[in-house]
PDB file of C-alpha atoms in Angstrom:
ATOM      1  CA  UNK A 543     -46.051   8.681  -5.968  1.00 76.00           C
ATOM      2  CA  UNK A 544     -42.706   6.858  -6.202  1.00 83.00           C
ATOM      3  CA  UNK A 545     -40.769  10.081  -5.924  1.00 86.00           C
ATOM      4  CA  UNK A 546     -42.683  11.302  -2.899  1.00 91.00           C
ATOM      5  CA  UNK A 547     -42.281   8.006  -1.033  1.00 91.00           C
ATOM      6  CA  UNK A 548     -38.582   7.876  -1.919  1.00 91.00           C
ATOM      7  CA  UNK A 549     -38.020  11.445  -0.755  1.00 92.00           C
ATOM      8  CA  UNK A 550     -39.865  10.822   2.529  1.00 94.00           C
ATOM      9  CA  UNK A 551     -37.918   7.625   3.233  1.00 94.00           C
ATOM     10  CA  UNK A 552     -34.549   9.243   2.547  1.00 94.00           C
ATOM     11  CA  UNK A 553     -35.487  12.343   4.567  1.00 95.00           C
ATOM     12  CA  UNK A 554     -36.492  10.141   7.511  1.00 95.00           C
ATOM     13  CA  UNK A 555     -33.174   8.273   7.379  1.00 95.00           C
ATOM     14  CA  UNK A 556     -31.217  11.543   7.166  1.00 94.00           C
ATOM     15  CA  UNK A 557     -33.048  12.856  10.226  1.00 94.00           C
ATOM     16  CA  UNK A 558     -32.436   9.633  12.178  1.00 94.00           C
ATOM     17  CA  UNK A 559     -28.758   9.818  11.226  1.00 92.00           C
ATOM     18  CA  UNK A 560     -28.430  13.456  12.330  1.00 90.00           C
ATOM     19  CA  UNK A 561     -30.621  13.336  15.425  1.00 90.00           C
ATOM     20  CA  UNK A 562     -29.868   9.875  16.818  1.00 91.00           C
ATOM     21  CA  UNK A 563     -26.876   8.067  15.319  1.00 89.00           C
ATOM     22  CA  UNK A 564     -24.492  11.028  15.170  1.00 85.00           C
ATOM     23  CA  UNK A 565     -25.236  11.817  18.827  1.00 87.00           C
ATOM     24  CA  UNK A 566     -24.613   8.317  20.178  1.00 87.00           C
ATOM     25  CA  UNK A 567     -21.647   8.211  22.562  1.00 86.00           C
ATOM     26  CA  UNK A 568     -19.913   5.310  20.855  1.00 83.00           C
ATOM     27  CA  UNK A 569     -16.576   4.370  22.422  1.00 80.00           C
ATOM     28  CA  UNK A 570     -14.686   4.237  19.121  1.00 78.00           C
ATOM     29  CA  UNK A 571     -15.883   7.647  17.907  1.00 79.00           C
ATOM     30  CA  UNK A 572     -17.491   6.687  14.596  1.00 86.00           C
ATOM     31  CA  UNK A 573     -20.975   5.402  13.918  1.00 87.00           C
ATOM     32  CA  UNK A 574     -22.809   3.580  11.167  1.00 92.00           C
ATOM     33  CA  UNK A 575     -23.775   5.506   8.046  1.00 93.00           C
ATOM     34  CA  UNK A 576     -27.504   4.926   7.590  1.00 95.00           C
ATOM     35  CA  UNK A 577     -27.733   7.443   4.759  1.00 96.00           C
ATOM     36  CA  UNK A 578     -25.442   5.488   2.428  1.00 96.00           C
ATOM     37  CA  UNK A 579     -27.650   2.457   3.080  1.00 95.00           C
ATOM     38  CA  UNK A 580     -30.752   4.456   2.162  1.00 96.00           C
ATOM     39  CA  UNK A 581     -29.072   5.756  -0.994  1.00 95.00           C
ATOM     40  CA  UNK A 582     -28.038   2.190  -1.895  1.00 94.00           C
ATOM     41  CA  UNK A 583     -31.587   0.929  -1.305  1.00 92.00           C
ATOM     42  CA  UNK A 584     -32.978   3.588  -3.638  1.00 93.00           C
ATOM     43  CA  UNK A 585     -30.199   3.032  -6.170  1.00 92.00           C
ATOM     44  CA  UNK A 586     -31.006  -0.660  -6.386  1.00 88.00           C
ATOM     45  CA  UNK A 587     -34.577   0.196  -7.443  1.00 87.00           C
ATOM     46  CA  UNK A 588     -34.010   3.168  -9.766  1.00 87.00           C
ATOM     47  CA  UNK A 589     -31.851   4.260 -12.648  1.00 88.00           C
ATOM     48  CA  UNK A 590     -28.454   5.935 -12.320  1.00 93.00           C
ATOM     49  CA  UNK A 591     -29.754   9.486 -12.752  1.00 93.00           C
ATOM     50  CA  UNK A 592     -32.432   9.114 -10.084  1.00 92.00           C
ATOM     51  CA  UNK A 593     -29.998   7.388  -7.742  1.00 94.00           C
ATOM     52  CA  UNK A 594     -27.400  10.122  -8.237  1.00 96.00           C
ATOM     53  CA  UNK A 595     -30.010  12.825  -7.597  1.00 95.00           C
ATOM     54  CA  UNK A 596     -31.167  11.009  -4.466  1.00 96.00           C
ATOM     55  CA  UNK A 597     -27.579  10.685  -3.266  1.00 96.00           C
ATOM     56  CA  UNK A 598     -26.842  14.332  -3.941  1.00 97.00           C
ATOM     57  CA  UNK A 599     -29.935  15.560  -2.076  1.00 96.00           C
ATOM     58  CA  UNK A 600     -29.329  13.229   0.862  1.00 96.00           C
ATOM     59  CA  UNK A 601     -25.663  14.223   1.000  1.00 95.00           C
ATOM     60  CA  UNK A 602     -26.460  17.912   0.867  1.00 95.00           C
ATOM     61  CA  UNK A 603     -28.895  17.472   3.743  1.00 95.00           C
ATOM     62  CA  UNK A 604     -26.222  15.639   5.776  1.00 93.00           C
ATOM     63  CA  UNK A 605     -23.702  18.359   4.907  1.00 91.00           C
ATOM     64  CA  UNK A 606     -25.976  21.164   6.091  1.00 92.00           C
ATOM     65  CA  UNK A 607     -27.736  19.632   9.117  1.00 88.00           C
ATOM     66  CA  UNK A 608     -26.105  20.258  12.487  1.00 81.00           C
ATOM     67  CA  UNK A 609     -23.578  19.222  13.655  1.00 74.00           C
ATOM     68  CA  UNK A 610     -21.980  19.957  10.292  1.00 74.00           C
ATOM     69  CA  UNK A 611     -18.285  20.074  11.137  1.00 76.00           C
ATOM     70  CA  UNK A 612     -16.920  19.645   7.619  1.00 80.00           C
ATOM     71  CA  UNK A 613     -17.033  21.430   4.274  1.00 81.00           C
ATOM     72  CA  UNK A 614     -20.449  21.521   2.635  1.00 87.00           C
ATOM     73  CA  UNK A 615     -20.558  19.281  -0.398  1.00 89.00           C
ATOM     74  CA  UNK A 616     -18.353  16.394   0.735  1.00 90.00           C
ATOM     75  CA  UNK A 617     -21.186  13.999   1.471  1.00 92.00           C
ATOM     76  CA  UNK A 618     -23.212  15.349  -1.456  1.00 95.00           C
ATOM     77  CA  UNK A 619     -20.418  14.367  -3.835  1.00 96.00           C
ATOM     78  CA  UNK A 620     -19.801  10.988  -2.205  1.00 96.00           C
ATOM     79  CA  UNK A 621     -23.455   9.946  -1.956  1.00 96.00           C
ATOM     80  CA  UNK A 622     -24.086  11.127  -5.513  1.00 97.00           C
ATOM     81  CA  UNK A 623     -21.236   8.927  -6.741  1.00 96.00           C
ATOM     82  CA  UNK A 624     -22.344   6.025  -4.524  1.00 96.00           C
ATOM     83  CA  UNK A 625     -25.913   6.232  -5.805  1.00 95.00           C
ATOM     84  CA  UNK A 626     -24.807   6.355  -9.410  1.00 95.00           C
ATOM     85  CA  UNK A 627     -22.317   3.487  -9.097  1.00 94.00           C
ATOM     86  CA  UNK A 628     -24.637   1.233  -7.093  1.00 93.00           C
ATOM     87  CA  UNK A 629     -27.437   1.802  -9.579  1.00 91.00           C
ATOM     88  CA  UNK A 630     -25.191   1.295 -12.569  1.00 90.00           C
ATOM     89  CA  UNK A 631     -23.197  -1.709 -11.375  1.00 85.00           C
ATOM     90  CA  UNK A 632     -25.111  -3.009  -8.362  1.00 78.00           C
ATOM     91  CA  UNK A 633     -27.496  -5.830  -7.704  1.00 61.00           C
ATOM     92  CA  UNK A 634     -29.689  -7.377 -10.396  1.00 56.00           C
ATOM     93  CA  UNK A 635     -33.183  -8.560  -9.417  1.00 55.00           C
ATOM     94  CA  UNK A 636     -33.335 -12.197  -8.417  1.00 55.00           C
ATOM     95  CA  UNK A 637     -29.648 -12.721  -7.591  1.00 58.00           C
ATOM     96  CA  UNK A 638     -29.962 -12.992  -3.790  1.00 67.00           C
ATOM     97  CA  UNK A 639     -29.877 -10.890  -0.676  1.00 74.00           C
ATOM     98  CA  UNK A 640     -26.184 -11.476  -0.064  1.00 76.00           C
ATOM     99  CA  UNK A 641     -25.409  -9.456  -3.158  1.00 82.00           C
ATOM    100  CA  UNK A 642     -27.597  -6.578  -1.909  1.00 85.00           C
ATOM    101  CA  UNK A 643     -25.712  -6.437   1.378  1.00 87.00           C
ATOM    102  CA  UNK A 644     -22.383  -6.844  -0.396  1.00 88.00           C
ATOM    103  CA  UNK A 645     -23.183  -3.933  -2.684  1.00 89.00           C
ATOM    104  CA  UNK A 646     -24.178  -1.805   0.305  1.00 90.00           C
ATOM    105  CA  UNK A 647     -20.966  -2.826   2.109  1.00 90.00           C
ATOM    106  CA  UNK A 648     -18.831  -1.718  -0.833  1.00 92.00           C
ATOM    107  CA  UNK A 649     -20.757   1.573  -0.986  1.00 93.00           C
ATOM    108  CA  UNK A 650     -20.236   2.102   2.762  1.00 93.00           C
ATOM    109  CA  UNK A 651     -16.521   1.362   2.535  1.00 94.00           C
ATOM    110  CA  UNK A 652     -16.123   3.597  -0.519  1.00 94.00           C
ATOM    111  CA  UNK A 653     -18.009   6.466   1.085  1.00 94.00           C
ATOM    112  CA  UNK A 654     -15.989   6.273   4.318  1.00 92.00           C
ATOM    113  CA  UNK A 655     -12.701   6.059   2.400  1.00 93.00           C
ATOM    114  CA  UNK A 656     -13.783   8.874   0.089  1.00 93.00           C
ATOM    115  CA  UNK A 657     -14.653  11.110   3.031  1.00 90.00           C
ATOM    116  CA  UNK A 658     -11.218  10.526   4.544  1.00 90.00           C
ATOM    117  CA  UNK A 659      -9.501  11.091   1.187  1.00 92.00           C
ATOM    118  CA  UNK A 660     -11.397  14.327   0.559  1.00 90.00           C
ATOM    119  CA  UNK A 661     -10.530  15.465   4.093  1.00 88.00           C
ATOM    120  CA  UNK A 662      -6.857  14.855   3.379  1.00 88.00           C
ATOM    121  CA  UNK A 663      -6.998  16.673   0.050  1.00 89.00           C
ATOM    122  CA  UNK A 664      -8.909  19.608   1.539  1.00 87.00           C
ATOM    123  CA  UNK A 665      -6.515  19.876   4.494  1.00 86.00           C
ATOM    124  CA  UNK A 666      -8.858  18.811   7.299  1.00 83.00           C
ATOM    125  CA  UNK A 667      -6.623  18.752  10.405  1.00 82.00           C
ATOM    126  CA  UNK A 668      -8.719  15.960  11.994  1.00 80.00           C
ATOM    127  CA  UNK A 669      -7.884  13.520   9.183  1.00 81.00           C
ATOM    128  CA  UNK A 670      -4.619  11.623   9.381  1.00 82.00           C
ATOM    129  CA  UNK A 671      -3.537   8.304   7.956  1.00 84.00           C
ATOM    130  CA  UNK A 672      -3.700   6.636  11.383  1.00 84.00           C
ATOM    131  CA  UNK A 673      -7.178   8.012  12.098  1.00 82.00           C
ATOM    132  CA  UNK A 674      -8.448   7.028   8.649  1.00 86.00           C
ATOM    133  CA  UNK A 675      -6.918   3.542   8.904  1.00 89.00           C
ATOM    134  CA  UNK A 676      -9.004   2.979  12.046  1.00 89.00           C
ATOM    135  CA  UNK A 677     -12.183   4.957  11.273  1.00 88.00           C
ATOM    136  CA  UNK A 678     -12.821   3.763   7.696  1.00 91.00           C
ATOM    137  CA  UNK A 679     -13.047   0.003   8.385  1.00 93.00           C
ATOM    138  CA  UNK A 680     -14.867   0.517  11.708  1.00 92.00           C
ATOM    139  CA  UNK A 681     -17.469   2.772  10.104  1.00 91.00           C
ATOM    140  CA  UNK A 682     -17.927   0.388   7.175  1.00 92.00           C
ATOM    141  CA  UNK A 683     -18.261  -2.596   9.522  1.00 93.00           C
ATOM    142  CA  UNK A 684     -20.829  -0.815  11.677  1.00 93.00           C
ATOM    143  CA  UNK A 685     -22.763   0.162   8.562  1.00 93.00           C
ATOM    144  CA  UNK A 686     -22.786  -3.443   7.360  1.00 92.00           C
ATOM    145  CA  UNK A 687     -23.984  -4.674  10.765  1.00 93.00           C
ATOM    146  CA  UNK A 688     -26.977  -2.306  10.797  1.00 93.00           C
ATOM    147  CA  UNK A 689     -27.548  -2.752   7.058  1.00 92.00           C
ATOM    148  CA  UNK A 690     -30.505  -5.148   7.370  1.00 92.00           C
ATOM    149  CA  UNK A 691     -32.318  -2.641   9.613  1.00 92.00           C
ATOM    150  CA  UNK A 692     -32.355  -0.090   6.790  1.00 92.00           C
ATOM    151  CA  UNK A 693     -32.119  -2.094   3.565  1.00 91.00           C
ATOM    152  CA  UNK A 694     -34.849  -4.646   4.257  1.00 89.00           C
ATOM    153  CA  UNK A 695     -37.660  -2.232   5.231  1.00 92.00           C
ATOM    154  CA  UNK A 696     -36.744   0.275   2.533  1.00 91.00           C
ATOM    155  CA  UNK A 697     -36.548  -2.490  -0.062  1.00 86.00           C
ATOM    156  CA  UNK A 698     -40.013  -3.741   0.900  1.00 89.00           C
ATOM    157  CA  UNK A 699     -41.533  -0.267   0.795  1.00 91.00           C
ATOM    158  CA  UNK A 700     -39.899   0.614  -2.524  1.00 88.00           C
ATOM    159  CA  UNK A 701     -40.979  -2.721  -4.041  1.00 85.00           C
ATOM    160  CA  UNK A 702     -44.549  -2.115  -2.861  1.00 87.00           C
ATOM    161  CA  UNK A 703     -44.594   1.375  -4.372  1.00 86.00           C
ATOM    162  CA  UNK A 704     -42.823   0.348  -7.593  1.00 77.00           C
ATOM    163  CA  UNK A 705     -43.147  -3.392  -8.244  1.00 71.00           C
ATOM    164  CA  UNK A 706     -41.478  -3.037 -11.650  1.00 62.00           C
ATOM    165  CA  UNK A 707     -38.107  -4.649 -12.224  1.00 46.00           C
ATOM    166  CA  UNK A 708     -34.894  -2.762 -11.663  1.00 47.00           C
ATOM    167  CA  UNK A 709     -34.224  -0.284 -14.446  1.00 45.00           C
ATOM    168  CA  UNK A 710     -30.644  -1.365 -15.121  1.00 43.00           C
ATOM    169  CA  UNK A 711     -31.148  -5.102 -14.747  1.00 41.00           C
ATOM    170  CA  UNK A 712     -31.572  -5.641 -18.457  1.00 35.00           C
ATOM    171  CA  UNK A 713     -29.724  -2.791 -20.188  1.00 42.00           C
ATOM    172  CA  UNK A 714     -29.792  -4.479 -23.602  1.00 40.00           C
ATOM    173  CA  UNK A 715     -33.611  -4.522 -23.768  1.00 34.00           C
ATOM    174  CA  UNK A 716     -35.381  -1.750 -25.652  1.00 36.00           C
ATOM    175  CA  UNK A 717     -36.416   1.222 -23.519  1.00 40.00           C
ATOM    176  CA  UNK A 718     -40.207   0.528 -23.474  1.00 36.00           C
ATOM    177  CA  UNK A 719     -39.634  -2.893 -21.878  1.00 35.00           C
ATOM    178  CA  UNK A 720     -37.575  -1.489 -19.009  1.00 41.00           C
ATOM    179  CA  UNK A 721     -39.244  -0.097 -15.939  1.00 44.00           C
ATOM    180  CA  UNK A 722     -38.790   3.546 -15.204  1.00 45.00           C
ATOM    181  CA  UNK A 723     -38.387   5.936 -12.495  1.00 45.00           C
ATOM    182  CA  UNK A 724     -36.347   7.398  -9.825  1.00 44.00           C
ATOM    183  CA  UNK A 725     -36.964  10.702  -8.191  1.00 47.00           C
ATOM    184  CA  UNK A 726     -39.466  12.475 -10.370  1.00 45.00           C
ATOM    185  CA  UNK A 727     -39.541   9.562 -12.836  1.00 45.00           C
ATOM    186  CA  UNK A 728     -36.003  10.126 -14.142  1.00 45.00           C
ATOM    187  CA  UNK A 729     -34.475   7.404 -16.185  1.00 44.00           C
ATOM    188  CA  UNK A 730     -30.824   6.516 -16.133  1.00 42.00           C
TER     189      UNK A 730
END
């Protein structure tokens, strides 16, 4: 049940990103990244392996859905890494909402910077230092601003489906005491 709900939530966010957000005529040319927020929300409730798998699948969907104007696999790699790192080093249950949004902000900034860096390494002619210096902070700031619209509802739904504590919150406890599950019940 957890895996199905997680997959449906992430798929819905990917579709909203591709169909609505990417088509908005924003004056500064970049928009918020709702998918990294969805991956962060899942990563905060699952183990590293499930979060990485969620990030990879979400990234692959973003890479392949139109208008895909970049190399396939860039977002898959970045969201996979973001999911793993947020799950491994992110928020611990009971420490406050500010830490959740801070973790998502770091993931958004890292994903935007990583996309620009990969574009530079892969020779994308649209990526330059001046463009990246403007687009990376603007995209991260926009993502942080819309963060509560994605993180809060997803957090509530994921908590309702899986009320167990975060898998990585207490890594020194024996395995049977920890909660489990990510996509398909994977443990990190």
